[in-house]
Short mmCIF file of C-alpha atoms in Angstrom, two decimals:
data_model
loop_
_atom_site.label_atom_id
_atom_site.label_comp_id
_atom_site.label_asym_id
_atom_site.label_seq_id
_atom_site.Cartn_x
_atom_site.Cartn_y
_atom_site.Cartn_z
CA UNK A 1 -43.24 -4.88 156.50
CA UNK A 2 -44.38 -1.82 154.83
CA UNK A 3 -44.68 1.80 156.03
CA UNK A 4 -48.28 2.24 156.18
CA UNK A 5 -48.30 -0.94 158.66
CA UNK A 6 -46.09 -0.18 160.70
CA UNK A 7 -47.40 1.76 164.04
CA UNK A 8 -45.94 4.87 164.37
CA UNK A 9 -43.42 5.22 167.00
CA UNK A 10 -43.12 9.24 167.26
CA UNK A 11 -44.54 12.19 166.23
CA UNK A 12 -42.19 12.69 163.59
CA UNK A 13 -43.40 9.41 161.79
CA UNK A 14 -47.20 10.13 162.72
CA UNK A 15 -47.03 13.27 160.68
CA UNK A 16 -45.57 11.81 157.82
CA UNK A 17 -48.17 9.11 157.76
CA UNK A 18 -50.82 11.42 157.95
CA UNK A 19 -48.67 13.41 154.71
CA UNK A 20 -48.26 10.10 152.81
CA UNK A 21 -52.12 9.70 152.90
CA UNK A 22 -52.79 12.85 151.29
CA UNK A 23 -50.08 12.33 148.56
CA UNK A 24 -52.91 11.31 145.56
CA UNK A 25 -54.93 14.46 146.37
CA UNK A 26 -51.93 16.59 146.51
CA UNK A 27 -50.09 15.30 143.40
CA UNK A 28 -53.89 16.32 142.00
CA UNK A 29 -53.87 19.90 143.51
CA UNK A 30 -50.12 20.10 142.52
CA UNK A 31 -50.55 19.03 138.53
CA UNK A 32 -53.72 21.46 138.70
CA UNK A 33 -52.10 24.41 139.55
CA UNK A 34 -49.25 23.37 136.97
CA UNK A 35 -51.15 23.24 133.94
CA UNK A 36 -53.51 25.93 134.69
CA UNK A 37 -50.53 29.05 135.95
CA UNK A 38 -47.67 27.49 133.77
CA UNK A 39 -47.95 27.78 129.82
CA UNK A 40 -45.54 24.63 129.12
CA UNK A 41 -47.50 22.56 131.43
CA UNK A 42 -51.03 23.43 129.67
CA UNK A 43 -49.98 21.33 126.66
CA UNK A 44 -49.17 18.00 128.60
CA UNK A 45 -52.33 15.95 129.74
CA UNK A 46 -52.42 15.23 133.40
CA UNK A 47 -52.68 11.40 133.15
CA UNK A 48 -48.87 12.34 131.66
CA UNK A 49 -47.80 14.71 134.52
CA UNK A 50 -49.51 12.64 137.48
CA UNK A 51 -47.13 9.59 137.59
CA UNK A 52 -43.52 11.20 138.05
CA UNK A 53 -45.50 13.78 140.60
CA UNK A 54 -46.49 11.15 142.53
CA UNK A 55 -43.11 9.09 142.36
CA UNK A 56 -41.08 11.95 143.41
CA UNK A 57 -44.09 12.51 146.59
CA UNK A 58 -43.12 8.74 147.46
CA UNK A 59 -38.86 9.45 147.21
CA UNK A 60 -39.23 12.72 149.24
CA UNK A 61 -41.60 10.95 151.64
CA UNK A 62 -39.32 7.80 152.04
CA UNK A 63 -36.60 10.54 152.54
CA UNK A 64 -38.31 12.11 155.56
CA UNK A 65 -38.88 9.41 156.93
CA UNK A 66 -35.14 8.34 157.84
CA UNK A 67 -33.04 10.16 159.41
CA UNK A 68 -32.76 13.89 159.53
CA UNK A 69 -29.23 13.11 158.57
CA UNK A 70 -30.10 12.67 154.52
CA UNK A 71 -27.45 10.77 152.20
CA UNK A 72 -27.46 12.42 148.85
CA UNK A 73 -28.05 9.41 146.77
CA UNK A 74 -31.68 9.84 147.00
CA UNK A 75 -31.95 13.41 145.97
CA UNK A 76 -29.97 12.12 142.95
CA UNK A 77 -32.12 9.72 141.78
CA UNK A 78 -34.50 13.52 140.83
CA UNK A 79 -32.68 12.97 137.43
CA UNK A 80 -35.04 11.19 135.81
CA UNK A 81 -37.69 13.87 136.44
CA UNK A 82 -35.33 16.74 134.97
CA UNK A 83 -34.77 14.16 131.79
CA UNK A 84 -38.85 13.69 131.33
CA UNK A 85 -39.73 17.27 131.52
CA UNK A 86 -37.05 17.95 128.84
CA UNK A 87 -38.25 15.48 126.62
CA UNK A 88 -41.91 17.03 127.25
CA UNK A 89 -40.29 20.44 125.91
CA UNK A 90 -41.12 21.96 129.31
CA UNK A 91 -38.36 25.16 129.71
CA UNK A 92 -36.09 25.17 132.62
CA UNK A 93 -37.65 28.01 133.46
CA UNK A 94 -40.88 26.53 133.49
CA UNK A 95 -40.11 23.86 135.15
CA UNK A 96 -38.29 25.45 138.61
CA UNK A 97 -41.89 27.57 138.59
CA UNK A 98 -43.48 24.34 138.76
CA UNK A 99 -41.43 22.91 141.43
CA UNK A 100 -41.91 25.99 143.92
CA UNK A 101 -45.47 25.49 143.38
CA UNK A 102 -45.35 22.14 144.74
CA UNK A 103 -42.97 23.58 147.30
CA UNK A 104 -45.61 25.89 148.69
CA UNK A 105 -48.24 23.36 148.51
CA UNK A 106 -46.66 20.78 150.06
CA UNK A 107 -45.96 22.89 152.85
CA UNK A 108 -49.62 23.96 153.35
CA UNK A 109 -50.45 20.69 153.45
CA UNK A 110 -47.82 19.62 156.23
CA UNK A 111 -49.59 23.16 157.97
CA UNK A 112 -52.92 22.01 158.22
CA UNK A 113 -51.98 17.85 159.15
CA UNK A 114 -50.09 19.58 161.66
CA UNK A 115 -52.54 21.46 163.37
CA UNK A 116 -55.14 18.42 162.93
CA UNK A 117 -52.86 16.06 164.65
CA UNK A 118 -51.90 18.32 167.15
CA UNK A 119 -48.05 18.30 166.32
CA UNK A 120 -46.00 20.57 168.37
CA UNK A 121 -44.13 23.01 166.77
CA UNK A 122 -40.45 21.85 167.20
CA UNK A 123 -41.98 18.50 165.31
CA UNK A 124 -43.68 20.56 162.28
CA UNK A 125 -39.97 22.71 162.21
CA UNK A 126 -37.92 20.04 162.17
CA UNK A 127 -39.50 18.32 158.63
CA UNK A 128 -39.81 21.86 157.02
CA UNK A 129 -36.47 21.99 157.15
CA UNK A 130 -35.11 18.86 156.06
CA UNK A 131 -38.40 19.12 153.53
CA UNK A 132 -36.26 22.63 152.06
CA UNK A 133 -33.14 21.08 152.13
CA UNK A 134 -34.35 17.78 150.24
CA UNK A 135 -36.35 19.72 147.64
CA UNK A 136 -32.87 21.94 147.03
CA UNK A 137 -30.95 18.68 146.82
CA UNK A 138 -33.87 17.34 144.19
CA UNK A 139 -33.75 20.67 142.29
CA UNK A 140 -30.17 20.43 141.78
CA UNK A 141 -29.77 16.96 140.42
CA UNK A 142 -32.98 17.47 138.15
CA UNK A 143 -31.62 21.07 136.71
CA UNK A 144 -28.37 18.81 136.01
CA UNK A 145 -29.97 16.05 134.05
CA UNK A 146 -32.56 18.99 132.16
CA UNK A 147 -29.50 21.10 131.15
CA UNK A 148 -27.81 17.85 129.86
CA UNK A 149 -30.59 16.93 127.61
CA UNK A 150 -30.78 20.76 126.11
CA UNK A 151 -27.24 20.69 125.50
CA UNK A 152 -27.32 17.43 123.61
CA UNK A 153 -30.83 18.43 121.57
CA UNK A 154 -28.67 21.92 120.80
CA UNK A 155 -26.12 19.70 119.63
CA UNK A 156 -28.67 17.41 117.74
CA UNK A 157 -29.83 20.82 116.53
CA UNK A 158 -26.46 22.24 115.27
CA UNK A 159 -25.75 19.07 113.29
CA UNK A 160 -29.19 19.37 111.54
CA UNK A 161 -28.90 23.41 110.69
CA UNK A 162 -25.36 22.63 109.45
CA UNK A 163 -26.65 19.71 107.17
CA UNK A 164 -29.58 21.84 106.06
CA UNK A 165 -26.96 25.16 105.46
CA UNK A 166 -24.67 22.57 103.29
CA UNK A 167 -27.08 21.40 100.93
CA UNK A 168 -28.49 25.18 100.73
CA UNK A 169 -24.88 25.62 99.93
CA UNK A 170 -24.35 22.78 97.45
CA UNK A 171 -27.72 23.26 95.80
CA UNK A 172 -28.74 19.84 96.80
CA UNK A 173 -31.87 20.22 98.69
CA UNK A 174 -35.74 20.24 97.02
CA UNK A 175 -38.20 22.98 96.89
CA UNK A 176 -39.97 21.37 99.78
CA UNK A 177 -36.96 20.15 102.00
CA UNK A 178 -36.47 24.54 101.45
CA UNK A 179 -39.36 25.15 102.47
CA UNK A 180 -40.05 23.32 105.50
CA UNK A 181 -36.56 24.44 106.27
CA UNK A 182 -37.62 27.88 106.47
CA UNK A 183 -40.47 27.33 108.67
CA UNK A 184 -38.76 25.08 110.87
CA UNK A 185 -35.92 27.55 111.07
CA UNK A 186 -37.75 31.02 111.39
CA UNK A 187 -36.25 32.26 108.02
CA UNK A 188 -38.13 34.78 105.76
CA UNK A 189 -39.08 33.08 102.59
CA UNK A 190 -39.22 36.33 100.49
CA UNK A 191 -35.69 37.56 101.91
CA UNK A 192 -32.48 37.31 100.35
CA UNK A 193 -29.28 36.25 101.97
CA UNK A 194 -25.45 36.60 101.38
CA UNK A 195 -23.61 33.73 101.39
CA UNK A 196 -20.34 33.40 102.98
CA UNK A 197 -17.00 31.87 103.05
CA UNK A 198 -14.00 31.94 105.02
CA UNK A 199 -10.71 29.93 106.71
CA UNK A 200 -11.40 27.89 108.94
CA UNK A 201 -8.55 29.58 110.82
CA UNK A 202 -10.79 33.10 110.63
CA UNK A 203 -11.86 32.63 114.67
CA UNK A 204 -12.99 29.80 117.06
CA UNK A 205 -16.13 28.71 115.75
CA UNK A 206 -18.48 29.90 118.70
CA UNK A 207 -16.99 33.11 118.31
CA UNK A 208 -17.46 33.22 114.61
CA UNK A 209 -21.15 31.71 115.03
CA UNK A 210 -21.59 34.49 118.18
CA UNK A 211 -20.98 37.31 115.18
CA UNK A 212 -23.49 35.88 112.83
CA UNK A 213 -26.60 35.49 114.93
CA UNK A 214 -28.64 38.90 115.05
CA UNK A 215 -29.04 40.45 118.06
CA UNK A 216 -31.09 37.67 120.47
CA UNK A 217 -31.14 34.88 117.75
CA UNK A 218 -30.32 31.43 119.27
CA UNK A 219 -28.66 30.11 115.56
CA UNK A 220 -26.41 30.55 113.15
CA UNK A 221 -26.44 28.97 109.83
CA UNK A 222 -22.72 28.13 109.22
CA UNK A 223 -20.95 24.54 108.32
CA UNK A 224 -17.65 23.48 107.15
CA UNK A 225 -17.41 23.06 103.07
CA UNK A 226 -13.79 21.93 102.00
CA UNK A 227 -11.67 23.07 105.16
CA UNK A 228 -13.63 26.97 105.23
CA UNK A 229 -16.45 28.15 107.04
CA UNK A 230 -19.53 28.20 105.16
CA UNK A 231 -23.10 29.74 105.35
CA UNK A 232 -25.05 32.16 104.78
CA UNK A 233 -26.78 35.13 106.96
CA UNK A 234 -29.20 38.36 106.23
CA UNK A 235 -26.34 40.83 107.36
CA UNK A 236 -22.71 41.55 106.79
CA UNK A 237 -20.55 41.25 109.79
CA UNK A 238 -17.03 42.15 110.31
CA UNK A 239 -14.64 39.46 112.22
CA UNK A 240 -11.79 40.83 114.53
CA UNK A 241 -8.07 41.08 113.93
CA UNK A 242 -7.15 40.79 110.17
CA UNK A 243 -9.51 37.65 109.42
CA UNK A 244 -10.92 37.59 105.90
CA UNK A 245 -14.24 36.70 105.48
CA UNK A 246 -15.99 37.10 101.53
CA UNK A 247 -19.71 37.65 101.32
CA UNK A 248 -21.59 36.91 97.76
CA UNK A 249 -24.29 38.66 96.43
CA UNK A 250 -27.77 39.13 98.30
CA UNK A 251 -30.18 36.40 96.50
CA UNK A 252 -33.30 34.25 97.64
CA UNK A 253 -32.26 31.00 99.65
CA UNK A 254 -33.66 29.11 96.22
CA UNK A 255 -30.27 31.17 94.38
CA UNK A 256 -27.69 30.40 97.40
CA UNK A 257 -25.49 28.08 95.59
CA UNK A 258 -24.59 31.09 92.95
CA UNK A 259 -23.93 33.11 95.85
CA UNK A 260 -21.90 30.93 97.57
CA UNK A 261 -19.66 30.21 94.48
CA UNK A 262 -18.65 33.81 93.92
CA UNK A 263 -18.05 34.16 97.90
CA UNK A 264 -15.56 31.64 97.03
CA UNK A 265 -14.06 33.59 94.39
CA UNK A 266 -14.17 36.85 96.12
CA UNK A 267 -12.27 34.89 99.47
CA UNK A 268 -9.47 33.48 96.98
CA UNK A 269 -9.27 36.98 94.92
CA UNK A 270 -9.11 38.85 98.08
CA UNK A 271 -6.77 36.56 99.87
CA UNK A 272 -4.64 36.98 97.04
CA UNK A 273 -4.50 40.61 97.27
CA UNK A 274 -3.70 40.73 100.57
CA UNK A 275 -6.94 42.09 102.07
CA UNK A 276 -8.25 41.79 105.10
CA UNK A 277 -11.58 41.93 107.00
CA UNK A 278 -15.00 41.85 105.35
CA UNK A 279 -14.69 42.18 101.00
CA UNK A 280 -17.95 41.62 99.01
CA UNK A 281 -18.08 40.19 95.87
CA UNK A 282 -19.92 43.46 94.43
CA UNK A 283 -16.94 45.78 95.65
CA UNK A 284 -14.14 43.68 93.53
CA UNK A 285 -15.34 44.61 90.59
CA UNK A 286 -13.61 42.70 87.62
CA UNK A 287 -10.91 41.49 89.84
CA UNK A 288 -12.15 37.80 90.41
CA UNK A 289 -11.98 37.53 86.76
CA UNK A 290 -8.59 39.22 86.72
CA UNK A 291 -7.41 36.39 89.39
CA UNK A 292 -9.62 33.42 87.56
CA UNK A 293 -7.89 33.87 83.76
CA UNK A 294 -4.23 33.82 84.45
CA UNK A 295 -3.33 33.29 80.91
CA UNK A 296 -4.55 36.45 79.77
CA UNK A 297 -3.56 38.50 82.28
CA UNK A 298 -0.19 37.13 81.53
CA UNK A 299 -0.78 37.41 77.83
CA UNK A 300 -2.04 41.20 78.68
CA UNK A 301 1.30 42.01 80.65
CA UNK A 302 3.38 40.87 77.94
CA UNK A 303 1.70 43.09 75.54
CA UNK A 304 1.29 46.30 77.62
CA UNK A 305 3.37 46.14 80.58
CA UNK A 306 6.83 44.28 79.19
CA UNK A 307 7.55 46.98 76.55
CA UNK A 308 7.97 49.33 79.42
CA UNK A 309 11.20 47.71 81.36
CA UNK A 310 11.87 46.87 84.81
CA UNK A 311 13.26 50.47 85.76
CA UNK A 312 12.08 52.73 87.83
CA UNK A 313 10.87 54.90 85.42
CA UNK A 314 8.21 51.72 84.37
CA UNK A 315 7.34 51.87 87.47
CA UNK A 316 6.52 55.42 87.30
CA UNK A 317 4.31 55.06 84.49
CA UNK A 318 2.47 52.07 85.62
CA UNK A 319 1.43 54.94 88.87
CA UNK A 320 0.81 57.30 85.88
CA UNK A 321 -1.63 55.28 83.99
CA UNK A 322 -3.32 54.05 87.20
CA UNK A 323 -4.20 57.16 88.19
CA UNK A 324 -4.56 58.09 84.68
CA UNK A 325 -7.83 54.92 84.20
CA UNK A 326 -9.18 55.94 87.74
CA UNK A 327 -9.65 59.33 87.38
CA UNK A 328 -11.66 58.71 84.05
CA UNK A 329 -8.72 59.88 81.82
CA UNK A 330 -8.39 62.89 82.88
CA UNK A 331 -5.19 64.74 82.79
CA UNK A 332 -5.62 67.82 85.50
CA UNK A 333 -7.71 65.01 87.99
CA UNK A 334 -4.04 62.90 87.51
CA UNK A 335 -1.83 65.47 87.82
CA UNK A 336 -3.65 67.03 91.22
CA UNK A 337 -3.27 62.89 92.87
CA UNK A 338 0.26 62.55 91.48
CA UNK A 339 1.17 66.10 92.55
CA UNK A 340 2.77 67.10 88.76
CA UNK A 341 2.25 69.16 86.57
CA UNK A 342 -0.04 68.01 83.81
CA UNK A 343 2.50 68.04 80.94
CA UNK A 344 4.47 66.00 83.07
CA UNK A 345 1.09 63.38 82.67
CA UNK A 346 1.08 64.28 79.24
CA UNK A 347 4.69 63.42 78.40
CA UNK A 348 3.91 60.15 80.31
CA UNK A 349 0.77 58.68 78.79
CA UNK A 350 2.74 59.81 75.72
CA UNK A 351 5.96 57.99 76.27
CA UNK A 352 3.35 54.60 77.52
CA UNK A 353 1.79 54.69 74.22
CA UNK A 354 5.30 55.26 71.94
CA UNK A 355 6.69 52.26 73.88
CA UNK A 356 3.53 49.65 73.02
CA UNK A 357 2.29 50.74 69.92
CA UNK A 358 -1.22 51.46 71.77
CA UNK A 359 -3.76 54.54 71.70
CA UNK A 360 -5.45 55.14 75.08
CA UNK A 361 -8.45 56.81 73.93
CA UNK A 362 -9.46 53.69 72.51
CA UNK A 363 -12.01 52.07 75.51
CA UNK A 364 -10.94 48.48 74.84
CA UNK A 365 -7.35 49.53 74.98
CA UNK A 366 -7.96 51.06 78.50
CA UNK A 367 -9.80 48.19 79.18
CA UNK A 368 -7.01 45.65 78.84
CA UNK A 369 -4.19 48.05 80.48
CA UNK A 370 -5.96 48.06 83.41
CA UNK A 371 -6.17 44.70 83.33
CA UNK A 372 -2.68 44.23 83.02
CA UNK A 373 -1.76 46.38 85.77
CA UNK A 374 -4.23 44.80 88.00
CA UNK A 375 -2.91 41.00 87.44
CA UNK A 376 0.49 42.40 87.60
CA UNK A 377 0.04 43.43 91.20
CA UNK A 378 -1.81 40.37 91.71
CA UNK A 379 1.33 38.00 90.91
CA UNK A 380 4.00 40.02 91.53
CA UNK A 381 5.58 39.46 94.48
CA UNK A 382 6.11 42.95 96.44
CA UNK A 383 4.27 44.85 94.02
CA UNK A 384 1.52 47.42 95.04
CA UNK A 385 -1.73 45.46 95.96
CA UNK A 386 -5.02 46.90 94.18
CA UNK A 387 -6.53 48.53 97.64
CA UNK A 388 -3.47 50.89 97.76
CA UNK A 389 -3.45 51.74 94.35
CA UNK A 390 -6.68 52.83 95.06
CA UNK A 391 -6.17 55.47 97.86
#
């Protein structure tokens, strides 16, 4: 036999009879006041709101109407509503608004059945109570089950920005598949971007991806290419410790793929030279062609740098003619960083040029010493790296 034929036996149950009867005009009142006070509710029709307001009405009814000793079980069948509002893009947020509304209206309503049916107090205190303590139980179990489904769109989400970063990356995606890729991911379609590579070793991913997003951005645009992190992002950002991490030149999403290759040169030029932290491509200079031709570089050490011996005085006037090229060939500017005197940078340039057969004042020649020092210190082990020779 069903509730609504059964004769109620106590106050308790007459109440709740009296509640069930006014569930359809309060699931009404309740959807109403949802879609008129809550913005994520105004875009879902009522017909679509009305049937899990009403089925929860029915479980939280059927509740009450036991025991005021509740079993849990009940409460946790609320998942399903959690799941549904997810699915109807309705915000957490958004939807604990919505349930204190129908809180605070379902407790008016008890209010005035009470008073029409005459039900004492203690009655009318007694299923407030367990009404609070079911609807805490409810809100619980349905926050559970709408966190669950953000997490896994978030995930569904990461997968798709990753995919969409990789063929950025790889050059493999269409003018439109850009396009509505910018839309869809809030990116500025006149900007330009700097794409980025690193180990995957750098720092735990959500840490790395924590550094990339701009101040209150939900996303980073970063995926795995080969082993290294990959992506690209509208800033430069420095990682912790002595992580490397190589940006490529600024260019429109369209002209990633160019970027991205000479990230990949600056990381392996970089790495080679023992730096650390954030290097751009720009700021290397000629060095990732210095570390991409080994066979001249080798072929440029044998012709400048072998004449000059393995003593310490060759090592003396490789410092000379470093200083010598940096300073723009200019003997007092040399001798003031070296601390000589400048016939002492005189003697030396002149001694470099007796022993290879080279003039100095000829650009090229300058050119291709530099060179040669600079691969030099790139494959030497122990020998200075370019960012001290630099100080």
């Amino acid at each position: 036999m069903s509730e609504s034929s059964e004769v109620p036996s106590s106050p308790r149950q007459r109440l709740l009879v009296r509640m069930r009867a006014e569930r359809d005009a309060l699931a009404a009142r309740i959807v109403d006041r949802a879609r008129a006070e809550i913005p994520d509710y105004r875009t879902i029709e009522a017909a679509d709101l009305l049937p899990t307001t009403t089925a929860i009405m029915d479980r939280l009814f059927a509740s009450l109407a036991g025991t005021a000793d509740i079993e849990p079980p009940e409460g946790a069948r609320m998942t399903d509503y959690g799941r549904i509002r997810a699915t109807q893009d309705v915000s957490m947020e958004a939807l604990l608004r919505a349930w204190r509304l129908a809180e605070r209206l379902h407790l008016e309503t008890l209010s005035a059945v009470a008073a029409e049916c005459g039900a004492d107090d203690a009655v009318l205190f007694e299923i407030t109570r367990d009404l609070l303590r079911l609807v805490d139980e409810a809100a619980t179990s349905f926050s559970d089950a709408h966190h669950e489904v953000e997490r896994t769109r978030a995930g569904h989400d990461r997968i798709q920005r990753a995919e969409f970063t990789r063929a950025v990356l790889a050059g493999t995606i269409s003018a439109t598949e850009l396009t509505l890729g910018i839309q869809r991911y809030g990116l500025r379609a006149a900007a330009e971007y700097r794409a980025f590579r690193a180990r995957a070793d750098a720092a735990p991913p959500a840490e790395f991806d924590r550094l990339l997003r701009p101040q209150g951005a939900d996303y980073a645009f970063r995926t795995v290419i080969d082993g290294d992190y990959a992506g690209f992002t509208d800033r430069t950002i420095h990682l912790p410790g002595t992580a490397l991490l190589a940006f490529g030149p600024p260019r429109p999403l369209a002209e990633a793929p160019r970027s991205f290759r000479l990230a990949g040169r600056a990381l392996a030029t970089a790495a080679a030279l023992g730096h650390t932290g954030t290097c751009e491509f720009d700021g290397l200079g000629l060095l990732p062609g210095v570390a991409a031709d080994p066979e001249l570089g080798a072929e440029l050490v044998r012709r400048y740098l072998a004449p000059l011996g393995s003593s310490g005085s060759a090592t003396t006037l490789i410092d000379t003619l470093t200083a010598y090229l940096d300073t723009g060939m200019r003997i007092e500017a040399t001798a003031q960083r070296l601390i000589v005197h400048p016939n002492t940078v005189r003697y030396r340039i002149a001694r470099f040029e007796e022993l290879t057969g080279c003039d100095l004042r000829r650009a090229h020649t300058g050119a291709q010493v530099w060179w040669a020092i600079q691969y030099d210190r790139l494959v030497r082990p122990g020998a200075t790296n370019f960012a001290s020779a630099n100080q």
